[in-house]
XYZ file of C-alpha atoms in Angstrom:
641
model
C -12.005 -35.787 10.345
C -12.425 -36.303 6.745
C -9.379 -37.740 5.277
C -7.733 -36.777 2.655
C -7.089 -38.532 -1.383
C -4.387 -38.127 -2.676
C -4.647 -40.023 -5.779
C -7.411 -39.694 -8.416
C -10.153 -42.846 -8.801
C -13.212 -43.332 -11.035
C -16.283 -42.048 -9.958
C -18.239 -44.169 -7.751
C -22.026 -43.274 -6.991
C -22.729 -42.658 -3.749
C -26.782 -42.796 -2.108
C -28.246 -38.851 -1.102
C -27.328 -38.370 2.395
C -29.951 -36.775 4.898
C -29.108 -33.410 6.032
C -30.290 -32.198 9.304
C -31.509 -28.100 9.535
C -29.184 -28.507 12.324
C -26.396 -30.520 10.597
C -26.725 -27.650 7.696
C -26.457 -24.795 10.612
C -23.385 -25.883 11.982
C -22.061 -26.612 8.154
C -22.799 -22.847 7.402
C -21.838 -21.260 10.729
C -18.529 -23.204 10.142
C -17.808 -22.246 6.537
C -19.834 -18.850 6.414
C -16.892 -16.597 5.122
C -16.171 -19.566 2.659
C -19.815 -19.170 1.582
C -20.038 -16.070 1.214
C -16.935 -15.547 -0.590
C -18.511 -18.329 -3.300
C -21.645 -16.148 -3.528
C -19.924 -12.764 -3.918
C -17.434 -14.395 -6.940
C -20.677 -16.179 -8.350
C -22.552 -12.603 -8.325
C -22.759 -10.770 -11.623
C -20.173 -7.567 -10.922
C -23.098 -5.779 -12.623
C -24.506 -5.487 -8.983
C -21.986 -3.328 -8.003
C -19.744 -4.029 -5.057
C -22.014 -2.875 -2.532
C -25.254 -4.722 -3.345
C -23.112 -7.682 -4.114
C -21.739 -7.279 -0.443
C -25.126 -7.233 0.634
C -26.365 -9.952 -1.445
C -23.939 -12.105 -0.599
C -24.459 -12.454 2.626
C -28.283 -12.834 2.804
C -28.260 -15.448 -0.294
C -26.244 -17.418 2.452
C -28.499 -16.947 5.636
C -31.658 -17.897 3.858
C -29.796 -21.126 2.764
C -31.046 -23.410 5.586
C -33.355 -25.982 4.415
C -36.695 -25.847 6.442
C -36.922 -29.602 7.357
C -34.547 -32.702 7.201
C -33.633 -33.187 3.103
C -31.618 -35.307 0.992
C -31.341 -32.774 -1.810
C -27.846 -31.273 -3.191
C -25.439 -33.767 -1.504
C -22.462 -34.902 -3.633
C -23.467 -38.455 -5.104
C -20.177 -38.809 -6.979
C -17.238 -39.124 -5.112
C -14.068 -38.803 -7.834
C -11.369 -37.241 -5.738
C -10.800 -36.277 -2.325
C -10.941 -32.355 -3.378
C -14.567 -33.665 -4.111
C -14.886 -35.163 -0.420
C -17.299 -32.476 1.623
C -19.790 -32.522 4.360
C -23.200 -33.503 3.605
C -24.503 -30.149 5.666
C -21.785 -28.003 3.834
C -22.255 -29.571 0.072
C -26.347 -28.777 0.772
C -25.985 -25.355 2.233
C -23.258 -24.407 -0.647
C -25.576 -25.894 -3.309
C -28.590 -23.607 -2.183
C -26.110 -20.374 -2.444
C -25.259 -21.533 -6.200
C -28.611 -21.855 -6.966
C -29.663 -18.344 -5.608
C -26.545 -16.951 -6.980
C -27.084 -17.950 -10.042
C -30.964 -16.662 -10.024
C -29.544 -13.387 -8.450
C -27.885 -12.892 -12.172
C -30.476 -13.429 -14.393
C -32.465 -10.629 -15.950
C -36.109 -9.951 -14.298
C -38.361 -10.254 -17.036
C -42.088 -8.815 -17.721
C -43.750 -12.090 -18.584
C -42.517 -13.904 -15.897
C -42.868 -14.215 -12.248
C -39.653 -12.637 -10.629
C -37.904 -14.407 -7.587
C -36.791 -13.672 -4.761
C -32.932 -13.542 -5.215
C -33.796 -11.359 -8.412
C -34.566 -8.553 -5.691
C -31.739 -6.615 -3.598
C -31.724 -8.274 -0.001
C -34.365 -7.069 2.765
C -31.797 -8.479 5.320
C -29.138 -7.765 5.718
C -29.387 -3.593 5.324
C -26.722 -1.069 5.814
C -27.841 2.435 5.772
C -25.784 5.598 4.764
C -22.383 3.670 4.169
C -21.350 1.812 1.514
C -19.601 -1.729 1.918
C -16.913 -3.211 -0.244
C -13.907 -5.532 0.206
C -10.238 -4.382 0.769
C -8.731 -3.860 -2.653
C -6.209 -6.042 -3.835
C -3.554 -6.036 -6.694
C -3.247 -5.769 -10.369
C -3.685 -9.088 -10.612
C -7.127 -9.568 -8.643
C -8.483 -6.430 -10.645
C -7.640 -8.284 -13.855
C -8.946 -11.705 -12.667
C -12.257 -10.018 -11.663
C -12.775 -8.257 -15.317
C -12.258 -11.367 -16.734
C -14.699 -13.330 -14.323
C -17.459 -10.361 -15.151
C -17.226 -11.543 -19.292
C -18.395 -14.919 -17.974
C -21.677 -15.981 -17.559
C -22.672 -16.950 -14.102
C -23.035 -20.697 -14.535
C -19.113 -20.196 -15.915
C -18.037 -17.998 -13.149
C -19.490 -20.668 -10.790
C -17.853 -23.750 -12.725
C -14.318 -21.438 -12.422
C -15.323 -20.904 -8.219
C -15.822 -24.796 -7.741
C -12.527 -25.856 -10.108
C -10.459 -22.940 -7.990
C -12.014 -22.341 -4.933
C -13.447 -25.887 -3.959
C -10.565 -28.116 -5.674
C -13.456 -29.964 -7.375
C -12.889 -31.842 -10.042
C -14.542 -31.422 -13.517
C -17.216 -34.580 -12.741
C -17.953 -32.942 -9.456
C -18.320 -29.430 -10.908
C -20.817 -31.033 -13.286
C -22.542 -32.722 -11.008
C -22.862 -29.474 -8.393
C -24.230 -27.061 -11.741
C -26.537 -30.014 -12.662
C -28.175 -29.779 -8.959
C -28.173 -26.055 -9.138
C -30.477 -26.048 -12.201
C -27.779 -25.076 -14.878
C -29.592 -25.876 -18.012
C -26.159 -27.201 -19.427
C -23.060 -27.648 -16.937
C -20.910 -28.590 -20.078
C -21.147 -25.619 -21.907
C -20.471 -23.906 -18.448
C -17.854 -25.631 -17.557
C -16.224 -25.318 -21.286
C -17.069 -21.696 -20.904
C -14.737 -21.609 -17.661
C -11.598 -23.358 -19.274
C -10.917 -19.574 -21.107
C -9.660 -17.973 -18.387
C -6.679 -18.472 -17.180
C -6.880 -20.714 -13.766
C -5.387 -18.072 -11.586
C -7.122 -19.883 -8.741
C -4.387 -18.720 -5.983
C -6.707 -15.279 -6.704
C -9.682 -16.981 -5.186
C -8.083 -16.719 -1.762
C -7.535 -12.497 -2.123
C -9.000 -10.040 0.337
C -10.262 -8.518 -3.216
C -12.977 -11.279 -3.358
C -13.671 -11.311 0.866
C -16.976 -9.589 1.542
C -16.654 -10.358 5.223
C -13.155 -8.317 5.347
C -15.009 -4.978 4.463
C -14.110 -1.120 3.753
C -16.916 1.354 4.302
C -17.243 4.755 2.677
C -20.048 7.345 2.837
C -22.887 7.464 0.102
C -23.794 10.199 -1.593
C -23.893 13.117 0.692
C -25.296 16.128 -1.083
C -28.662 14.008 -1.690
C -28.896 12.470 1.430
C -28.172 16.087 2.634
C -31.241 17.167 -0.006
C -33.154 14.361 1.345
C -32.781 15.342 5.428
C -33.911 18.784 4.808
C -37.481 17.434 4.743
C -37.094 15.450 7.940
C -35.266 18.704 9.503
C -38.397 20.514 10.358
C -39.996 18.078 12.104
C -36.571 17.013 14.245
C -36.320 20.938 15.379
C -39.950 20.960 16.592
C -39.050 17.500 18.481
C -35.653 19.073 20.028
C -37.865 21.669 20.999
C -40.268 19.380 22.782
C -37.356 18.326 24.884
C -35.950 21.605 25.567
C -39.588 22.136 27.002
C -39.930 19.493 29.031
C -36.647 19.494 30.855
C -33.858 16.957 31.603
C -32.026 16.282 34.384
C -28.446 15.505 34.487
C -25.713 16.842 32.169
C -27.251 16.421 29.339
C -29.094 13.503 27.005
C -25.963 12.273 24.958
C -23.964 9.485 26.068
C -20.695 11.567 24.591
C -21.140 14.342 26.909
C -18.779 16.780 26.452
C -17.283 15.883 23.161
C -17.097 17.721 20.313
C -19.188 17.173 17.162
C -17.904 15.143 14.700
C -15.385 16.956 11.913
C -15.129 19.666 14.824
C -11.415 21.280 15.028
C -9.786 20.032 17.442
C -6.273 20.794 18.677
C -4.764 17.496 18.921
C -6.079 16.169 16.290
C -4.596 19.053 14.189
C -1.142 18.542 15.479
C -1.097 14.846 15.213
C -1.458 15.795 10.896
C 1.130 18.722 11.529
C 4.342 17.374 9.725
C 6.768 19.763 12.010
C 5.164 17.502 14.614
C 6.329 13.629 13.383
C 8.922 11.826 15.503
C 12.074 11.986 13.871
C 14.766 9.407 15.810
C 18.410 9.455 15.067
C 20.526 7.463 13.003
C 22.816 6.335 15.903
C 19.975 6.410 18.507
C 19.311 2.519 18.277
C 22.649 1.538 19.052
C 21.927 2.840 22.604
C 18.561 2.515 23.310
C 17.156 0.216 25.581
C 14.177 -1.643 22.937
C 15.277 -2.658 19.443
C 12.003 -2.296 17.565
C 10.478 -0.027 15.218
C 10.229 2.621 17.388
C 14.304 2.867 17.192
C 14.312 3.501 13.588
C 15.858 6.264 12.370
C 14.120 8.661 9.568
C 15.231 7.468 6.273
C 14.889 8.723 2.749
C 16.068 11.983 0.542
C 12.410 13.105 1.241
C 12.053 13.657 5.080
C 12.395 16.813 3.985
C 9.527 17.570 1.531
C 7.120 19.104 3.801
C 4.531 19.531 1.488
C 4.652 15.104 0.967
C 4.222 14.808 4.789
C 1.303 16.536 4.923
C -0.650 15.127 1.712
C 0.701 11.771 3.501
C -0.988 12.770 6.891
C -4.235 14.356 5.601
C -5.063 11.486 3.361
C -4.373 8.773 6.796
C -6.784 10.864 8.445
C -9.459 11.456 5.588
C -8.532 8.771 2.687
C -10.905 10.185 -0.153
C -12.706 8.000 -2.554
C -9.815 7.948 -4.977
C -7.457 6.051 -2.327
C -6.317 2.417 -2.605
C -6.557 1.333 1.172
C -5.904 -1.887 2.415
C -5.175 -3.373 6.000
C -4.468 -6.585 7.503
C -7.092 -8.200 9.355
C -8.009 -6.645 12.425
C -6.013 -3.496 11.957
C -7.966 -0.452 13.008
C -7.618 2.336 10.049
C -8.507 5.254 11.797
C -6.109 8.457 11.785
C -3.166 8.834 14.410
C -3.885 8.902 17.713
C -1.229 11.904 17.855
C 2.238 12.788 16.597
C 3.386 9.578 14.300
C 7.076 8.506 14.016
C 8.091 8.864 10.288
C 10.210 5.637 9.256
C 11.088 6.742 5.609
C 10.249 9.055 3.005
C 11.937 8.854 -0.501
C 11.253 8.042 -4.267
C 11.194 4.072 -5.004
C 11.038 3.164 -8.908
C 7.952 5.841 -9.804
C 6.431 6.335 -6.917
C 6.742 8.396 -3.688
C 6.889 6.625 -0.328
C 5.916 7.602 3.360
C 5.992 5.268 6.205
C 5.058 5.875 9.554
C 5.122 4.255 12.685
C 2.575 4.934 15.377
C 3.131 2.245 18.189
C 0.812 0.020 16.686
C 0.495 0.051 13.044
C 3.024 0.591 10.243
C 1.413 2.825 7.911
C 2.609 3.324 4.231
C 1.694 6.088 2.460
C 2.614 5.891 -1.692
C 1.818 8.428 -4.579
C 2.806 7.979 -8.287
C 5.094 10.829 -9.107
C 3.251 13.762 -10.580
C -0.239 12.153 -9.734
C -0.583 12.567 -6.128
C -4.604 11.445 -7.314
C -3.540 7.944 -7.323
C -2.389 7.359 -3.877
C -2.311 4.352 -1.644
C -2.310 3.642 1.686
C -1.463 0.389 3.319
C -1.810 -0.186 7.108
C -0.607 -3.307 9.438
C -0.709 -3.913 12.796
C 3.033 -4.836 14.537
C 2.291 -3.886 17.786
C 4.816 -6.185 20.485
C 7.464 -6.519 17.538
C 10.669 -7.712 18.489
C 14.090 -6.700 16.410
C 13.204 -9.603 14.418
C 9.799 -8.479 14.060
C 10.733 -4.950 12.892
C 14.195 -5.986 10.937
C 11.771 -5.292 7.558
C 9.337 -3.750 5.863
C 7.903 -4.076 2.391
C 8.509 -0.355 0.782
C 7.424 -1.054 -2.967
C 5.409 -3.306 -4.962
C 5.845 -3.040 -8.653
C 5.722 -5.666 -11.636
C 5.572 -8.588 -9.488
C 8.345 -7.658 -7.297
C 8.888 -6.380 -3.925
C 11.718 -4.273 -2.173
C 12.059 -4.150 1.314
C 13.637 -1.510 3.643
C 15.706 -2.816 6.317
C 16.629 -2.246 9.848
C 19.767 -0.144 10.823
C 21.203 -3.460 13.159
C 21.000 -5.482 9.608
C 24.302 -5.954 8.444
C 23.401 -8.519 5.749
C 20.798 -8.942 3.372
C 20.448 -12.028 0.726
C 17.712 -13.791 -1.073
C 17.539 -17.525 -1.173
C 14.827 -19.611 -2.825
C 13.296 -22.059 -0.353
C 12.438 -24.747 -3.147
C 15.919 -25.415 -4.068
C 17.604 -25.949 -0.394
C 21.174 -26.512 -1.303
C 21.596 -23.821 -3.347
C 23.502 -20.519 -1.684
C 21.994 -17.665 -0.850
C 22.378 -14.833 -3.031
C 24.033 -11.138 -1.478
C 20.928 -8.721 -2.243
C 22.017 -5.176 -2.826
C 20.739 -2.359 -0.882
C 21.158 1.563 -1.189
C 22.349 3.720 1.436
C 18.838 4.033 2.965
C 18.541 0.487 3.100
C 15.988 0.074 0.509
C 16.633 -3.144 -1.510
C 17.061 -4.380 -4.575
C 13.418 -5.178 -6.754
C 13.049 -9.351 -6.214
C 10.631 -11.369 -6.971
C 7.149 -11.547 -4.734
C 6.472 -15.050 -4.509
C 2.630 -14.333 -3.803
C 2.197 -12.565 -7.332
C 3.637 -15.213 -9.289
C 0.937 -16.951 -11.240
C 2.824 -20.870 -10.428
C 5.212 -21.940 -7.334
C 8.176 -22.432 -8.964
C 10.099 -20.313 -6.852
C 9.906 -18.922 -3.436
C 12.313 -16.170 -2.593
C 13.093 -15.593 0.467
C 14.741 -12.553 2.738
C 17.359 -13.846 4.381
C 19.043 -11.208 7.472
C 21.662 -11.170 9.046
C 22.231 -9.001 12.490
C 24.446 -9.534 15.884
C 22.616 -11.818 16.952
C 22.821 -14.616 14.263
C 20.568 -15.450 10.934
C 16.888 -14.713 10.243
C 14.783 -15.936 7.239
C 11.790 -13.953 6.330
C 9.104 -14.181 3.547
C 6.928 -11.335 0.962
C 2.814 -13.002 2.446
C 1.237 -9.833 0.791
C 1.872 -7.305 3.814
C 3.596 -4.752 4.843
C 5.493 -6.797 7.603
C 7.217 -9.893 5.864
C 6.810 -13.086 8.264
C 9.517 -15.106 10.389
C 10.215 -18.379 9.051
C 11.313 -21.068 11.624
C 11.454 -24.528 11.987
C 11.404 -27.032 14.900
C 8.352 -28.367 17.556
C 6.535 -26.101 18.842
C 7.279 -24.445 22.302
C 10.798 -24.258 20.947
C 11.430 -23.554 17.435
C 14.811 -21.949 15.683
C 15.514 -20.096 13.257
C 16.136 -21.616 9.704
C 20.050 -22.115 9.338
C 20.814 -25.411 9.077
C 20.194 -28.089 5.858
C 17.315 -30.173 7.748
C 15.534 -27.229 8.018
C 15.730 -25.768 4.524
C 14.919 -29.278 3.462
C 11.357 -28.980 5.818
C 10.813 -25.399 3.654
C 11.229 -26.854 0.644
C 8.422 -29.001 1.571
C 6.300 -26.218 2.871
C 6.760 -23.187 1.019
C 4.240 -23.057 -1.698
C 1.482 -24.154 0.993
C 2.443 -20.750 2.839
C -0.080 -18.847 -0.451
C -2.868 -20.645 2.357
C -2.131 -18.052 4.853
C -1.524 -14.894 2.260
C -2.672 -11.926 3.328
C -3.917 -13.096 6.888
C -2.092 -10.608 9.041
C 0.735 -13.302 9.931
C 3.687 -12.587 12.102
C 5.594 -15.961 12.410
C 5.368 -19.335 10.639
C 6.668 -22.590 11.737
C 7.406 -25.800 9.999
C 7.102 -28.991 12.581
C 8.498 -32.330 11.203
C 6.177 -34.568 13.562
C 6.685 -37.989 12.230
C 8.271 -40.253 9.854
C 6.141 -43.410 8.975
C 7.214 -46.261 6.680
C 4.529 -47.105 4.055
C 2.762 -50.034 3.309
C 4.049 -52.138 0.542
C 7.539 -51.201 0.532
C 7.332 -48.126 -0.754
C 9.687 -46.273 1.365
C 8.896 -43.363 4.158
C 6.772 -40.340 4.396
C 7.394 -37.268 6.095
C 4.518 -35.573 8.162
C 5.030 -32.144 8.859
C 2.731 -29.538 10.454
C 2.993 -25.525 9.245
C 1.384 -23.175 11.785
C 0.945 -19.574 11.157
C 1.270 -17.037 14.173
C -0.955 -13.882 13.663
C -0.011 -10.288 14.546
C -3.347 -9.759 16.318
C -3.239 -13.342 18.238
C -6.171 -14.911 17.324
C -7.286 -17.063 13.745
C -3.544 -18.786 13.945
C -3.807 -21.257 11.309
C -2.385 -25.426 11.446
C -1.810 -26.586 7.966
C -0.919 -30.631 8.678
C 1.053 -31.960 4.668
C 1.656 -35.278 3.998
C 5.499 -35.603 1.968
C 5.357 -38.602 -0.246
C 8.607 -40.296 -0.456
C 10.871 -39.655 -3.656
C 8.328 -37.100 -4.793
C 9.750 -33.877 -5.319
C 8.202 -30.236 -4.634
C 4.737 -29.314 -2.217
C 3.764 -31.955 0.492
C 0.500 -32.603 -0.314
C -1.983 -30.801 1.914
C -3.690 -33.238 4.554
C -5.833 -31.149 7.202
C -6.390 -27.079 7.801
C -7.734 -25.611 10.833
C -7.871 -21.702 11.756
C -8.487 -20.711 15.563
C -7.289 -24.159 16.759
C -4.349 -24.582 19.358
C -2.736 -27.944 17.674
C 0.737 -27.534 16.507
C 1.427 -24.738 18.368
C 2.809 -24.033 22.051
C -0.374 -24.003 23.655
C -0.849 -27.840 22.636
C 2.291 -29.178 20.821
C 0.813 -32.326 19.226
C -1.262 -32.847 16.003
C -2.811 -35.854 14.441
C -4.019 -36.103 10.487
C -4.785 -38.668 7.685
C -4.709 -39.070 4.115
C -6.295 -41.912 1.926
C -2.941 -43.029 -0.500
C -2.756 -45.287 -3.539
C 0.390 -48.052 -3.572
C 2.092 -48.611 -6.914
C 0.544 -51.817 -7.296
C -2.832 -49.791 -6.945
C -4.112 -50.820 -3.528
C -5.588 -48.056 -1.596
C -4.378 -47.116 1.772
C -5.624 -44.628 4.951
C -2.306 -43.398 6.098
C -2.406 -41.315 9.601
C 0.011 -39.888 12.032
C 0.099 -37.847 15.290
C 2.933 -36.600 17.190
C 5.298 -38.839 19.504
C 2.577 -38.492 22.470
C 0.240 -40.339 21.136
C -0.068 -44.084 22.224
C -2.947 -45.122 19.713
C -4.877 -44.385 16.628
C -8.243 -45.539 15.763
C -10.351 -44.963 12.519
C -14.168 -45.562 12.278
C -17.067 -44.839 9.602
C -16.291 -45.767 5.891
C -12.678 -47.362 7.521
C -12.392 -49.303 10.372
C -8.889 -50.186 12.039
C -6.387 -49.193 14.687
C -3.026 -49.335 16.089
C -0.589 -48.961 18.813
C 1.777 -46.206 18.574
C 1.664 -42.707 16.577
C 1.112 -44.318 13.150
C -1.314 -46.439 11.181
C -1.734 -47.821 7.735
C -5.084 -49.797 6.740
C -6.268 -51.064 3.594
C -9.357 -49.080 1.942
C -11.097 -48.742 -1.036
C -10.873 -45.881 -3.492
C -12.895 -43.022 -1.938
C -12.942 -44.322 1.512
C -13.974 -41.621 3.890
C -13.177 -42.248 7.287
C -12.936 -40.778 11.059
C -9.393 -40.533 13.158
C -9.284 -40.188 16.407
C -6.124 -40.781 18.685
C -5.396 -41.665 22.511
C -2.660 -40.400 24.473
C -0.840 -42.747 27.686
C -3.303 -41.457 29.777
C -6.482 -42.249 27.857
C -7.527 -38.757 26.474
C -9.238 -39.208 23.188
C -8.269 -36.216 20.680
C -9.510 -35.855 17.349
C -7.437 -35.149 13.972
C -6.786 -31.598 12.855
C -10.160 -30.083 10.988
């Protein structure tokens, strides 16, 4: 565990570490979609999105060194946003480089490298490979990164992306050959740090979309190759084969081929059209109780552009899907949720046991359609008590579940203010409010607040179609957020929730796990551990924040881990550290675990311990240390990474 600063310092030189090739292969197995994600924004946009896809990855998997080096490790240490792993700050220095030599223009006098070149490895043939699309505001961000030049781009990826600070983005160009990181880095202070952006599927080439290449010239192409795969079918006919056949599909049709349920599953007269009083009788409460909604469940001819274009999106079509979301077409007759006309556009959602699918068309442009899908499979009635049915100007409108009986919006930064009544039609499509993952600062956070039979539910806009639960409490038993303790936990949290923004996430709890009383009289800190709960069950992600007493806003952020079972029911404890400067300007490694552990123990740059679930050492500005803790029965667990 690396802790944490949370105070700036002057920059102290540090001696080159040795890097291992196997210390660097675990760095870049580790980080690889945070790699490539640097390479892909560092890319010129020039390359188009494919080849920068492509790219992208192999400028990372050729970025091993080829024996034990020294080279590209930070030597300047000026903030803990600057603190990285030897193995990761050498592997991410070699991607710069390439990146950057990936941009520049070959040239007839000189000897071209090999980054210059599209990639031998990795190769996709006959598809084309791109990220999911994001919003207005990604598209903008990434026509304003593709006026920069790629030394600026990558000075805008470290500042954003990397939390490095200025002297450490200086320092990183300088080792990646930029012939002048100031001008760079000067260069990168005209566009607007939108760095939240960073973090969008729009700029995630291992989160991909696929779509055929041109078809009439590979079809022009094949018709050479044609002959000679006739005379070879013919071989085989001639020789004979026992069995049913040579193709692992046996009977199945040929691809495209008509086929009769396929065809009825895209027949509108065929969608699943529940009752409006059906849910108060049935036995589930979930989306597959919700009535048809909308003065458009009529418009036939809507249905079945909505159908045809789930089952065949053309180019043209904005798709996007949470992670691990299949995108296929329906496996047969869909349910349809709603259908009507929100601000300009015209809305379709469907249900089909797994995925909520939302169809949307601009009205008189059905060219310009969208489609959104997101996996809610296993959703309970809190689960399915919303669904985002517009985007538009920064704002989002939800359509709500027949058991809701009230709707409000509250903003989770200010705690003790009331909730305010949010106004819905007779559809139960909402009034426009703000998106908090659009806005360009966290200075708000508005959140859905439901009420049904069964008591209050808080919900929050992450970028999907399903908003997420909010709840509060340890882990194995958490509530809902009703009462003033845990508003006051949110209003610690919220703006760290733009870490898990677009991630497919179904539930996110807040976990005050300690209180610890600070060195020097400076009053208590509050520890508390976020962990996001995924739709598809797996990349769950712990966020560990550090709340500085009297300070006011975001708890700092002190430890991140995705795929890890701390601070959740599987294994209810957690354990993190942050390096914290005193008034009087002492320095300070601060750590805390969860009431089970008996002892914590740090090691490397900072040695100490202590009995109990807390500890507070002296340190020296840009102390780097190693936390471990021991529970009653001796078990050693490390800190949250």
């Amino acid at each position: 565990m690396s802790t944490q600063e949370l105070a700036p310092s002057s920059p102290v030189p540090d001696p080159p570490v040795p890097v291992d090739v196997e210390q660097a292969e675990a760095a870049l197995v580790e980080h690889y979609p945070r790699l490539v994600r640097i390479a892909y924004l560092v890319l010129p946009p020039s390359l188009g999105r494919n080849r920068r896809v492509l790219t992208a990855h192999a400028l990372v998997q050729r970025s091993l060194p080829r024996r034990r080096t020294s080279g590209a490790v930070p030597g300047v240490r000026r903030a803990a946003e600057d603190a990285v792993d030897p193995g990761y700050a050498y592997v991410r220095g070699e991607v710069l480089r390439q990146a950057l030599v990936a941009g520049l223009p070959l040239r007839r006098r000189a000897l071209p490298r090999r980054a210059q070149f599209p990639p031998l490895l990795p190769q996709v043939w006959g598809l084309r490979l791109f990220p999911r699309a994001g919003g207005a505001d990604e598209l903008a961000l990434d026509q304003r990164l593709s006026a920069l030049s790629g030394p600026a781009r990558a000075a805008y990826v470290l500042r954003g992306l990397e939390r490095q600070g200025d002297p450490e983005v200086l320092r990183v160009l300088a080792a990646a050959e930029v012939e002048d990181p100031r001008a760079a880095l000067a260069e990168a202070d005209g566009v607007e740090a939108q760095y939240v952006l960073l973090e969008s599927p729009e700029f995630d080439p291992c989160s991909l979309q696929a779509r055929p290449t041109d078809l009439m010239r590979r079809r022009q192409h094949g018709r050479a190759a044609a002959a000679a795969a006739a005379a070879l079918l013919v071989c085989g006919a001639l020789l004979g084969l026992p069995g049913d056949g040579w193709g692992r599909n046996g009977a199945a049709a040929p691809s495209y081929a008509r086929n009769p349920a396929a065809e009825a599953a895209l027949d509108p007269a065929g969608l699943k059209r529940i009752g409006a009083a059906d849910w108060r009788y049935a036995s589930r409460t979930d989306f597959s109780v919700w009535p048809a909604r909308g003065e458009l469940t009529g418009d036939t001819a809507l249905l079945r552009r909505a159908l045809a274009v789930w089952a065949r999106p053309g180019p043209s079509v904005h798709a996007s899907a949470t992670p691990a979301t299949p995108v296929g077409p329906p496996m047969g007759p869909a349910q349809l949720l709603f259908a009507g006309r929100v601000d300009a556009v015209r809305v379709v959602l469907f249900f089909d046991g797994l995925r909520v699918v939302r169809y949307a068309e601009p009205v008189g442009n059905a060219s310009g359609a969208a489609l959104d899908f997101a996996r809610t499979d296993g959703a309970d009635a809190v689960g399915s008590a919303a669904l985002v049915v517009s985007r538009a100007a920064g704002n989002v409108r939800y359509l709500t579940a027949p058991w809701v009986t009230e709707a409000a919006v509250r903003d989770l930064l200010v705690p003790a203010k009331a909730a305010r009544v949010l106004v819905r039609d007779r559809h139960g499509v909402s009034e426009p409010i703000p998106s908090p993952v659009t806005a360009r600062s966290c200075t708000r956070w508005s959140a859905l607040q439901l009420r049904d039979a069964t008591g209050v539910r808080l919900l929050t806009d992450l970028g999907e179609l399903a908003p997420a639960r909010l709840t509060a409490g340890p882990p194995g038993r958490p509530t809902d957020v009703t009462g003033a303790a845990a508003r006051e936990e949110w209003a610690r949290a919220a703006c760290q929730l733009l870490a898990v923004r677009s991630h497919g996430v179904r539930t996110v709890n807040s976990w005050a796990y300690a209180t610890q009383r600070l060195p020097e009289g400076a009053g208590s800190a509050r520890w508390l551990c976020a962990r996001a709960e995924t739709w598809r069950g797996t990349g769950n992600r712990s966020l560990a924040l550090f709340g500085a007493p009297g300070a006011t806003g975001t708890a700092a952020l002190a430890a991140r881990s995705e795929g890890s079972p701390a601070c959740g029911p599987r294994e209810p404890r957690v354990l993190a550290g942050v390096v914290w400067q005193a008034k009087s300007g002492h320095w300070y490694v601060l750590a805390a675990g969860s009431g089970d552990f008996a002892s914590l123990t740090l090691s490397g740059g900072v040695k100490g311990s202590a009995e109990g679930h807390v500890l507070a050492v002296r340190a020296v500005r840009g102390s780097r240390a190693d936390l471990t803790g021991a529970l009653p029965d001796g078990t050693r667990l490390n800190a949250l990474r």
